[in-house]
mmCIF file of C-alpha atoms in Angstrom:
data_model
loop_
_atom_site.group_PDB
_atom_site.id
_atom_site.type_symbol
_atom_site.label_atom_id
_atom_site.label_comp_id
_atom_site.label_asym_id
_atom_site.label_seq_id
_atom_site.Cartn_x
_atom_site.Cartn_y
_atom_site.Cartn_z
ATOM 1 C CA MET A 1371 90.500 113.309 105.031
ATOM 2 C CA MET A 1372 93.658 113.311 107.118
ATOM 3 C CA SER A 1373 94.077 117.075 107.147
ATOM 4 C CA CYS A 1374 95.770 118.078 110.358
ATOM 5 C CA GLY A 1375 93.738 121.169 111.152
ATOM 6 C CA SER A 1376 96.608 123.598 110.471
ATOM 7 C CA PRO A 1377 99.350 123.768 107.846
ATOM 8 C CA PRO A 1378 102.421 121.654 108.647
ATOM 9 C CA ILE A 1379 105.366 123.805 109.644
ATOM 10 C CA VAL A 1380 108.296 123.313 107.279
ATOM 11 C CA VAL A 1381 111.474 122.214 109.021
ATOM 12 C CA PRO A 1382 115.011 121.587 107.730
ATOM 13 C CA SER A 1383 116.010 118.243 106.239
ATOM 14 C CA VAL A 1384 118.206 116.441 108.751
ATOM 15 C CA TYR A 1385 119.827 114.540 105.878
ATOM 16 C CA GLU A 1386 121.012 117.882 104.488
ATOM 17 C CA LEU A 1387 122.242 119.041 107.902
ATOM 18 C CA VAL A 1388 124.406 115.944 108.218
ATOM 19 C CA LYS A 1389 125.790 116.431 104.698
ATOM 20 C CA GLU A 1390 127.100 119.815 105.850
ATOM 21 C CA GLU A 1391 129.217 117.958 108.427
ATOM 22 C CA ILE A 1392 128.028 120.139 111.276
ATOM 23 C CA THR A 1393 130.017 119.950 114.514
ATOM 24 C CA GLU A 1394 127.327 121.376 116.804
ATOM 25 C CA ILE A 1395 123.773 120.054 116.994
ATOM 26 C CA PRO A 1396 121.197 122.826 116.430
ATOM 27 C CA ASP A 1397 119.406 123.601 119.672
ATOM 28 C CA ARG A 1398 115.980 122.579 118.300
ATOM 29 C CA TYR A 1399 117.162 118.951 118.119
ATOM 30 C CA ILE A 1400 118.770 118.689 121.578
ATOM 31 C CA ARG A 1401 116.513 116.526 123.745
ATOM 32 C CA THR A 1402 118.622 115.726 126.832
ATOM 33 C CA SER A 1403 115.759 116.607 129.186
ATOM 34 C CA ASP A 1404 113.561 113.990 127.434
ATOM 35 C CA LEU A 1405 116.046 111.118 127.673
ATOM 36 C CA ASP A 1406 116.763 108.534 130.339
ATOM 37 C CA HIS A 1407 120.355 107.855 131.319
ATOM 38 C CA THR A 1408 122.033 104.659 132.453
ATOM 39 C CA ASP A 1409 125.543 103.466 133.190
ATOM 40 C CA ASP A 1410 125.189 99.920 131.843
ATOM 41 C CA SER A 1411 126.295 98.536 128.481
ATOM 42 C CA THR A 1412 123.190 99.895 126.746
ATOM 43 C CA ALA A 1413 124.162 103.492 127.513
ATOM 44 C CA LYS A 1414 124.782 104.387 123.887
ATOM 45 C CA TYR A 1415 121.034 103.927 123.294
ATOM 46 C CA ASN A 1416 119.961 105.275 126.703
ATOM 47 C CA ILE A 1417 118.103 102.069 127.640
ATOM 48 C CA PRO A 1418 117.608 101.829 131.429
ATOM 49 C CA VAL A 1419 117.257 98.046 131.599
ATOM 50 C CA ASP A 1420 118.332 95.989 134.622
ATOM 51 C CA HIS A 1421 118.307 92.257 133.860
ATOM 52 C CA SER A 1422 119.794 91.224 137.216
ATOM 53 C CA ASP A 1423 116.633 89.449 138.354
ATOM 54 C CA ASP A 1424 115.135 88.678 134.948
ATOM 55 C CA SER A 1425 115.196 85.526 132.853
ATOM 56 C CA ILE A 1426 117.222 85.954 129.676
ATOM 57 C CA ASP A 1427 114.098 85.782 127.496
ATOM 58 C CA LYS A 1428 111.917 88.130 129.536
ATOM 59 C CA TYR A 1429 112.460 91.053 127.201
ATOM 60 C CA THR A 1430 112.581 89.174 123.921
ATOM 61 C CA LEU A 1431 109.764 90.211 121.605
ATOM 62 C CA PRO A 1432 107.196 87.434 120.934
ATOM 63 C CA VAL A 1433 107.342 85.803 117.497
ATOM 64 C CA ILE A 1434 104.149 84.765 115.685
ATOM 65 C CA ASP A 1435 104.223 82.216 112.853
ATOM 66 C CA VAL A 1436 101.522 83.264 110.373
ATOM 67 C CA GLU A 1437 101.577 79.851 108.714
ATOM 68 C CA GLY A 1438 100.868 78.373 112.144
ATOM 69 C CA LEU A 1439 97.888 80.703 112.610
ATOM 70 C CA LEU A 1440 96.472 79.492 109.300
ATOM 71 C CA SER A 1441 97.318 75.832 109.836
ATOM 72 C CA GLY A 1442 94.654 73.256 109.083
ATOM 73 C CA GLU A 1443 95.950 71.308 112.077
ATOM 74 C CA SER A 1444 93.781 72.586 114.935
ATOM 75 C CA VAL A 1445 96.294 71.991 117.745
ATOM 76 C CA SER A 1446 98.960 74.009 115.943
ATOM 77 C CA ALA A 1447 96.534 76.785 114.975
ATOM 78 C CA ASP A 1448 95.073 77.029 118.509
ATOM 79 C CA SER A 1449 98.548 77.177 120.027
ATOM 80 C CA GLU A 1450 99.640 79.985 117.713
ATOM 81 C CA LEU A 1451 96.371 81.836 118.340
ATOM 82 C CA GLU A 1452 97.064 81.704 122.069
ATOM 83 C CA ASN A 1453 100.565 83.054 121.403
ATOM 84 C CA LEU A 1454 99.034 85.934 119.445
ATOM 85 C CA HIS A 1455 96.512 86.657 122.216
ATOM 86 C CA SER A 1456 99.266 86.738 124.840
ATOM 87 C CA ALA A 1457 101.474 88.981 122.689
ATOM 88 C CA CYS A 1458 98.619 91.448 122.172
ATOM 89 C CA GLN A 1459 97.646 91.469 125.847
ATOM 90 C CA HIS A 1460 101.066 91.687 127.436
ATOM 91 C CA TRP A 1461 103.373 93.220 124.826
ATOM 92 C CA GLY A 1462 101.482 95.105 122.131
ATOM 93 C CA PHE A 1463 104.484 94.376 119.896
ATOM 94 C CA PHE A 1464 105.518 91.164 118.184
ATOM 95 C CA GLN A 1465 107.395 89.913 115.142
ATOM 96 C CA VAL A 1466 105.777 87.839 112.406
ATOM 97 C CA VAL A 1467 107.528 85.184 110.346
ATOM 98 C CA ASN A 1468 106.251 83.187 107.351
ATOM 99 C CA HIS A 1469 104.137 86.247 106.569
ATOM 100 C CA GLY A 1470 103.785 85.549 102.846
ATOM 101 C CA ILE A 1471 105.534 88.672 101.518
ATOM 102 C CA SER A 1472 108.254 87.798 99.032
ATOM 103 C CA SER A 1473 111.849 88.564 99.943
ATOM 104 C CA LEU A 1474 112.244 89.835 96.376
ATOM 105 C CA VAL A 1475 109.717 92.582 97.181
ATOM 106 C CA THR A 1476 111.328 93.549 100.484
ATOM 107 C CA GLU A 1477 114.851 93.561 99.022
ATOM 108 C CA LYS A 1478 113.723 95.801 96.174
ATOM 109 C CA LEU A 1479 112.116 98.149 98.697
ATOM 110 C CA LYS A 1480 115.313 98.356 100.703
ATOM 111 C CA SER A 1481 117.430 99.499 97.766
ATOM 112 C CA GLU A 1482 114.818 101.866 96.307
ATOM 113 C CA ILE A 1483 114.064 103.627 99.609
ATOM 114 C CA GLN A 1484 117.783 104.143 100.172
ATOM 115 C CA ASN A 1485 117.991 105.673 96.697
ATOM 116 C CA PHE A 1486 114.994 107.886 97.411
ATOM 117 C CA PHE A 1487 116.501 109.565 100.456
ATOM 118 C CA GLU A 1488 119.751 110.098 98.550
ATOM 119 C CA LEU A 1489 117.954 112.103 95.832
ATOM 120 C CA PRO A 1490 119.010 115.760 95.513
ATOM 121 C CA VAL A 1491 117.141 117.968 97.948
ATOM 122 C CA GLU A 1492 115.563 119.824 95.021
ATOM 123 C CA GLU A 1493 113.858 116.588 93.928
ATOM 124 C CA LYS A 1494 112.549 115.821 97.417
ATOM 125 C CA ARG A 1495 111.237 119.367 97.829
ATOM 126 C CA LYS A 1496 108.871 118.714 94.919
ATOM 127 C CA LEU A 1497 107.201 116.159 97.208
ATOM 128 C CA CYS A 1498 107.021 118.324 100.338
ATOM 129 C CA GLN A 1499 103.941 118.481 102.521
ATOM 130 C CA GLU A 1500 101.340 120.954 101.347
ATOM 131 C CA PRO A 1501 99.289 123.305 103.540
ATOM 132 C CA GLY A 1502 96.580 121.465 105.431
ATOM 133 C CA ASN A 1503 97.858 117.963 104.659
ATOM 134 C CA THR A 1504 100.218 115.576 106.409
ATOM 135 C CA GLU A 1505 101.327 113.654 103.317
ATOM 136 C CA GLY A 1506 104.635 114.230 101.589
ATOM 137 C CA PHE A 1507 108.244 114.844 102.575
ATOM 138 C CA GLY A 1508 108.928 116.526 105.932
ATOM 139 C CA GLN A 1509 108.047 115.860 109.576
ATOM 140 C CA HIS A 1510 104.796 115.253 111.434
ATOM 141 C CA PHE A 1511 103.503 116.832 114.634
ATOM 142 C CA VAL A 1512 105.395 120.113 114.295
ATOM 143 C CA VAL A 1513 102.864 122.527 115.797
ATOM 144 C CA SER A 1514 105.069 125.522 116.728
ATOM 145 C CA ASP A 1515 108.206 127.299 115.509
ATOM 146 C CA ASP A 1516 110.072 126.726 118.766
ATOM 147 C CA GLN A 1517 109.155 123.048 119.238
ATOM 148 C CA LYS A 1518 111.919 120.472 119.685
ATOM 149 C CA LEU A 1519 112.429 118.361 116.550
ATOM 150 C CA ASP A 1520 113.183 114.713 115.850
ATOM 151 C CA TRP A 1521 116.477 113.727 114.221
ATOM 152 C CA SER A 1522 114.900 112.217 111.105
ATOM 153 C CA ASP A 1523 113.383 112.816 107.682
ATOM 154 C CA MET A 1524 110.239 111.083 106.502
ATOM 155 C CA PHE A 1525 108.018 110.640 103.461
ATOM 156 C CA TYR A 1526 104.381 109.858 104.260
ATOM 157 C CA ILE A 1527 101.906 108.639 101.665
ATOM 158 C CA THR A 1528 98.459 107.037 101.408
ATOM 159 C CA SER A 1529 98.649 103.727 99.540
ATOM 160 C CA LEU A 1530 95.114 102.273 99.993
ATOM 161 C CA PRO A 1531 92.344 102.685 99.096
ATOM 162 C CA THR A 1532 93.580 104.007 95.765
ATOM 163 C CA LYS A 1533 90.830 106.652 95.642
ATOM 164 C CA LEU A 1534 92.494 108.439 98.580
ATOM 165 C CA ARG A 1535 95.942 108.638 96.992
ATOM 166 C CA LYS A 1536 97.486 111.989 96.175
ATOM 167 C CA PRO A 1537 98.253 111.551 92.446
ATOM 168 C CA HIS A 1538 101.096 114.085 92.395
ATOM 169 C CA LEU A 1539 102.898 112.211 95.194
ATOM 170 C CA PHE A 1540 102.609 108.777 93.625
ATOM 171 C CA SER A 1541 103.605 110.032 90.181
ATOM 172 C CA GLY A 1542 106.428 112.078 91.699
ATOM 173 C CA ILE A 1543 108.348 109.226 93.274
ATOM 174 C CA PRO A 1544 110.759 107.145 91.151
ATOM 175 C CA LEU A 1545 109.077 104.408 89.099
ATOM 176 C CA LEU A 1546 111.014 101.507 90.645
ATOM 177 C CA LEU A 1547 110.118 102.663 94.154
ATOM 178 C CA ARG A 1548 106.472 103.088 93.144
ATOM 179 C CA GLU A 1549 106.328 99.534 91.774
ATOM 180 C CA ALA A 1550 107.920 98.118 94.926
ATOM 181 C CA LEU A 1551 105.481 100.021 97.151
ATOM 182 C CA GLU A 1552 102.512 98.748 95.121
ATOM 183 C CA ALA A 1553 103.524 95.100 95.532
ATOM 184 C CA TYR A 1554 104.370 95.526 99.212
ATOM 185 C CA SER A 1555 101.094 97.374 99.867
ATOM 186 C CA LEU A 1556 98.920 94.519 98.628
ATOM 187 C CA GLY A 1557 100.902 91.917 100.560
ATOM 188 C CA LEU A 1558 100.562 93.893 103.775
ATOM 189 C CA ARG A 1559 96.829 94.421 103.306
ATOM 190 C CA ASN A 1560 96.359 90.663 103.174
ATOM 191 C CA LEU A 1561 98.558 90.149 106.244
ATOM 192 C CA ASN A 1562 96.708 92.901 108.127
ATOM 193 C CA MET A 1563 93.317 91.261 107.512
ATOM 194 C CA ILE A 1564 94.633 87.854 108.602
ATOM 195 C CA LEU A 1565 95.956 89.258 111.875
ATOM 196 C CA LEU A 1566 92.817 91.307 112.591
ATOM 197 C CA GLY A 1567 90.588 88.287 111.949
ATOM 198 C CA LYS A 1568 92.617 86.166 114.348
ATOM 199 C CA MET A 1569 92.587 88.919 116.967
ATOM 200 C CA ALA A 1570 88.791 89.096 116.754
ATOM 201 C CA LYS A 1571 88.652 85.345 117.286
ATOM 202 C CA SER A 1572 90.962 85.428 120.308
ATOM 203 C CA LEU A 1573 88.996 88.329 121.835
ATOM 204 C CA LYS A 1574 85.720 86.474 121.218
ATOM 205 C CA MET A 1575 84.611 89.541 119.295
ATOM 206 C CA ASP A 1576 81.912 89.286 116.628
ATOM 207 C CA SER A 1577 83.880 88.718 113.427
ATOM 208 C CA ASP A 1578 81.348 90.786 111.470
ATOM 209 C CA GLU A 1579 82.165 93.831 113.612
ATOM 210 C CA MET A 1580 85.864 93.553 112.776
ATOM 211 C CA GLU A 1581 85.090 93.016 109.094
ATOM 212 C CA GLU A 1582 82.821 96.076 108.969
ATOM 213 C CA LEU A 1583 85.506 98.253 110.533
ATOM 214 C CA PHE A 1584 88.271 97.187 108.156
ATOM 215 C CA ASN A 1585 86.697 95.956 104.898
ATOM 216 C CA ASP A 1586 87.839 99.150 103.141
ATOM 217 C CA CYS A 1587 90.580 100.112 105.553
ATOM 218 C CA SER A 1588 93.051 102.849 104.825
ATOM 219 C CA GLN A 1589 96.743 102.087 104.543
ATOM 220 C CA ARG A 1590 99.456 104.703 104.884
ATOM 221 C CA MET A 1591 103.196 104.325 104.634
ATOM 222 C CA LYS A 1592 105.941 106.292 106.339
ATOM 223 C CA LEU A 1593 109.419 105.968 104.885
ATOM 224 C CA SER A 1594 111.906 107.096 107.544
ATOM 225 C CA TYR A 1595 115.569 108.032 107.397
ATOM 226 C CA TYR A 1596 117.474 108.507 110.656
ATOM 227 C CA PRO A 1597 120.916 109.995 109.882
ATOM 228 C CA PRO A 1598 123.798 109.224 112.228
ATOM 229 C CA CYS A 1599 124.462 111.860 114.868
ATOM 230 C CA PRO A 1600 127.899 112.234 116.532
ATOM 231 C CA LYS A 1601 126.091 113.368 119.693
ATOM 232 C CA SER A 1602 123.366 110.733 119.523
ATOM 233 C CA GLN A 1603 122.880 110.832 123.299
ATOM 234 C CA GLN A 1604 121.400 114.317 122.874
ATOM 235 C CA VAL A 1605 118.766 113.627 120.197
ATOM 236 C CA LEU A 1606 115.715 111.463 119.470
ATOM 237 C CA GLY A 1607 114.956 109.852 116.120
ATOM 238 C CA MET A 1608 111.259 109.840 116.989
ATOM 239 C CA SER A 1609 109.560 111.078 120.134
ATOM 240 C CA PRO A 1610 107.785 108.624 122.453
ATOM 241 C CA HIS A 1611 104.244 107.899 121.287
ATOM 242 C CA SER A 1612 101.655 105.248 120.605
ATOM 243 C CA ASP A 1613 100.321 104.825 117.079
ATOM 244 C CA ALA A 1614 96.906 106.215 116.190
ATOM 245 C CA ALA A 1615 96.275 103.447 113.654
ATOM 246 C CA ALA A 1616 95.068 99.892 114.305
ATOM 247 C CA LEU A 1617 98.015 97.757 113.225
ATOM 248 C CA SER A 1618 101.425 99.130 112.304
ATOM 249 C CA ILE A 1619 103.788 96.861 110.384
ATOM 250 C CA VAL A 1620 107.460 97.817 110.220
ATOM 251 C CA LEU A 1621 110.122 96.608 107.823
ATOM 252 C CA GLN A 1622 113.601 97.599 108.942
ATOM 253 C CA LEU A 1623 115.664 98.346 105.860
ATOM 254 C CA ASN A 1624 119.145 97.938 107.317
ATOM 255 C CA GLU A 1625 120.689 96.341 110.397
ATOM 256 C CA THR A 1626 120.937 99.467 112.543
ATOM 257 C CA GLU A 1627 118.831 99.111 115.668
ATOM 258 C CA GLY A 1628 117.002 102.015 117.250
ATOM 259 C CA LEU A 1629 113.343 101.135 117.839
ATOM 260 C CA GLN A 1630 112.524 100.792 121.533
ATOM 261 C CA ILE A 1631 109.320 99.975 123.399
ATOM 262 C CA ARG A 1632 108.385 100.893 126.940
ATOM 263 C CA LYS A 1633 107.646 97.804 129.028
ATOM 264 C CA ASP A 1634 107.597 97.478 132.811
ATOM 265 C CA GLY A 1635 108.798 101.071 133.015
ATOM 266 C CA LYS A 1636 111.918 100.334 130.962
ATOM 267 C CA TRP A 1637 112.930 101.130 127.394
ATOM 268 C CA ILE A 1638 113.513 97.797 125.637
ATOM 269 C CA PRO A 1639 115.382 97.582 122.310
ATOM 270 C CA VAL A 1640 113.689 95.734 119.449
ATOM 271 C CA LYS A 1641 116.067 93.382 117.654
ATOM 272 C CA PRO A 1642 114.482 92.519 114.288
ATOM 273 C CA ILE A 1643 114.756 88.923 113.090
ATOM 274 C CA PRO A 1644 116.063 88.721 109.503
ATOM 275 C CA GLY A 1645 113.096 88.309 107.173
ATOM 276 C CA ALA A 1646 110.532 89.109 109.876
ATOM 277 C CA LEU A 1647 108.198 92.084 110.166
ATOM 278 C CA VAL A 1648 107.578 93.966 113.412
ATOM 279 C CA VAL A 1649 103.879 94.479 114.219
ATOM 280 C CA ASN A 1650 102.450 96.715 116.908
ATOM 281 C CA ILE A 1651 99.019 97.419 118.339
ATOM 282 C CA GLY A 1652 97.785 100.977 117.906
ATOM 283 C CA ASP A 1653 95.114 103.048 119.613
ATOM 284 C CA MET A 1654 92.566 101.921 116.980
ATOM 285 C CA ILE A 1655 92.832 98.403 118.424
ATOM 286 C CA GLU A 1656 92.892 99.423 122.080
ATOM 287 C CA ILE A 1657 89.593 101.287 121.594
ATOM 288 C CA PRO A 1658 87.538 98.556 119.784
ATOM 289 C CA SER A 1659 88.993 95.907 122.130
ATOM 290 C CA ASN A 1660 87.815 98.117 125.037
ATOM 291 C CA GLY A 1661 91.285 98.114 126.540
ATOM 292 C CA ALA A 1662 91.973 94.366 126.241
ATOM 293 C CA TYR A 1663 94.753 94.917 123.695
ATOM 294 C CA PRO A 1664 96.562 98.115 124.748
ATOM 295 C CA SER A 1665 98.725 100.191 122.448
ATOM 296 C CA ILE A 1666 102.334 100.565 123.543
ATOM 297 C CA GLU A 1667 104.542 103.609 123.821
ATOM 298 C CA HIS A 1668 107.639 103.449 121.660
ATOM 299 C CA ARG A 1669 110.393 105.684 120.329
ATOM 300 C CA VAL A 1670 113.383 105.638 117.988
ATOM 301 C CA MET A 1671 116.977 106.307 119.047
ATOM 302 C CA VAL A 1672 119.789 107.430 116.770
ATOM 303 C CA ASN A 1673 123.133 105.741 116.126
ATOM 304 C CA PRO A 1674 126.305 107.896 116.404
ATOM 305 C CA THR A 1675 127.911 106.543 113.232
ATOM 306 C CA ILE A 1676 125.388 104.589 111.115
ATOM 307 C CA GLU A 1677 122.134 105.621 109.464
ATOM 308 C CA ARG A 1678 118.880 103.738 110.098
ATOM 309 C CA LEU A 1679 116.103 103.289 107.518
ATOM 310 C CA SER A 1680 112.654 101.781 107.924
ATOM 311 C CA ILE A 1681 109.204 101.724 106.383
ATOM 312 C CA ALA A 1682 106.230 101.679 108.740
ATOM 313 C CA THR A 1683 102.797 100.886 107.300
ATOM 314 C CA PHE A 1684 99.705 101.933 109.230
ATOM 315 C CA HIS A 1685 96.322 100.246 108.773
ATOM 316 C CA SER A 1686 93.322 102.196 109.984
ATOM 317 C CA ILE A 1687 89.573 101.753 110.290
ATOM 318 C CA ASN A 1688 87.532 102.598 107.176
ATOM 319 C CA PRO A 1689 87.857 106.371 106.573
ATOM 320 C CA ASP A 1690 84.095 107.036 106.580
ATOM 321 C CA ALA A 1691 83.348 104.962 109.674
ATOM 322 C CA GLU A 1692 82.439 105.794 113.231
ATOM 323 C CA PHE A 1693 84.044 103.585 115.858
ATOM 324 C CA GLY A 1694 84.307 102.840 119.548
ATOM 325 C CA PRO A 1695 84.428 99.696 121.713
ATOM 326 C CA ALA A 1696 83.015 96.643 119.900
ATOM 327 C CA LEU A 1697 79.427 96.100 121.015
ATOM 328 C CA SER A 1698 80.015 92.343 121.269
ATOM 329 C CA LEU A 1699 82.615 92.958 124.010
ATOM 330 C CA LEU A 1700 80.386 95.141 126.192
ATOM 331 C CA ASN A 1701 78.075 94.005 128.966
ATOM 332 C CA PRO A 1702 77.067 97.016 131.118
ATOM 333 C CA PRO A 1703 77.382 97.521 133.989
ATOM 334 C CA CYS A 1704 79.935 94.715 134.392
ATOM 335 C CA LYS A 1705 81.847 95.602 131.213
ATOM 336 C CA PRO A 1706 81.079 99.241 130.375
ATOM 337 C CA ALA A 1707 82.552 101.073 127.400
ATOM 338 C CA LEU A 1708 85.882 102.652 128.338
ATOM 339 C CA PHE A 1709 85.939 104.858 125.239
ATOM 340 C CA ARG A 1710 83.340 106.925 123.412
ATOM 341 C CA ARG A 1711 82.392 106.656 119.767
ATOM 342 C CA GLU A 1712 83.814 109.070 117.212
ATOM 343 C CA THR A 1713 84.233 109.438 113.463
ATOM 344 C CA VAL A 1714 87.564 108.394 112.024
ATOM 345 C CA GLU A 1715 87.974 111.847 110.473
ATOM 346 C CA LYS A 1716 87.543 113.690 113.787
ATOM 347 C CA TYR A 1717 89.787 111.185 115.531
ATOM 348 C CA TYR A 1718 92.661 111.823 113.100
ATOM 349 C CA GLN A 1719 92.171 115.581 113.082
ATOM 350 C CA ASN A 1720 92.755 115.528 116.825
ATOM 351 C CA PHE A 1721 95.759 113.207 116.551
ATOM 352 C CA PHE A 1722 97.670 115.290 114.008
ATOM 353 C CA ALA A 1723 96.930 118.562 115.802
ATOM 354 C CA LEU A 1724 98.928 117.443 118.849
ATOM 355 C CA LYS A 1725 102.668 117.003 119.232
ATOM 356 C CA LEU A 1726 103.935 113.573 120.238
ATOM 357 C CA ASN A 1727 104.095 113.263 124.006
ATOM 358 C CA GLY A 1728 103.846 109.651 125.131
ATOM 359 C CA LYS A 1729 100.919 107.282 124.853
ATOM 360 C CA THR A 1730 97.872 109.138 126.108
ATOM 361 C CA ASN A 1731 97.277 112.076 123.707
ATOM 362 C CA ASN A 1732 94.552 110.635 121.508
ATOM 363 C CA LEU A 1733 93.307 108.031 123.969
ATOM 364 C CA ASP A 1734 92.525 110.768 126.485
ATOM 365 C CA PHE A 1735 90.447 112.441 123.786
ATOM 366 C CA MET A 1736 88.404 109.221 123.424
ATOM 367 C CA ARG A 1737 88.330 107.970 127.012
ATOM 368 C CA ILE A 1738 85.161 107.914 129.156
ATOM 369 C CA ASP A 1739 85.680 108.945 132.777
ATOM 370 C CA HIS A 1740 83.825 106.476 135.042
ATOM 371 C CA SER A 1741 85.300 107.879 138.270
ATOM 372 C CA SER A 1742 82.325 110.085 139.129
#
């Protein structure tokens, strides 16, 4: 499960490049042809946003109160459910507050992940990706030796279900980090199931269908380190893409911004609320919702002077399942299926065999053409 079809190509650690105090950016990282340019005050992050005719809150990410969703007071719960439905329909990204994950857990994660990326390179190499598998230390989606690279290092690991874990990876990371990841993993699984259940309700989808898809869902974590780059306008921390998973939950580990989403044709910066988590809809929600909740293209920019760290956790449909649009949402010919059915394994094999190139890679693989 989760093999990428071909061995991952080993690439240099960007952390180590920066330690060498290089003055010229290696050509494989220069991405000027992929970036938008603007003359406004957001130029340092290349965000082409014109607010001249917008309300001040138009591009502020929606905030969902999880306690409100679970409230026993029906008016409050219904109101928050409508907020969630609107966020999923129109944004695909939102922040959650009162999510039930202890600040003690998140603070411990922040310090231990920082420590992890500062380990000697010899220690991190022991955790490198192995042939035929995407897990470990390195980069994803490197499919050729001349491909442009992202300005980042990452460590990718399966956390749930425990039977899918790679024992050498879990035992190889420092004990304090492992303990923090364990506690965080369980908290996020609970949050994920709450949000998915409420989404099913707002879609008027059969709750049993959602439960069957996710009752033994897989959970994978990507720890990311984006070193500063003196020529940040020439590089990308992560290429534009939509997530293959269902729900992605991101904890930003320091105050350096960089995550951007594409909305209304513009790149919009995400400004995390202290204590909140950023949630986004992935392709594995767009497909079962039959397009009602679309996944959103996003990318990561790099700061010229300050590092950025984050941990993104991806929740996916049960590994042994087959999936497609929820049957309870279809009513042919008025509401035909927009996507075909496929096994989760085949779906992910296709995803990891392609380089990141915007939103449509894996969705095109699944989409049904009704034009003829």
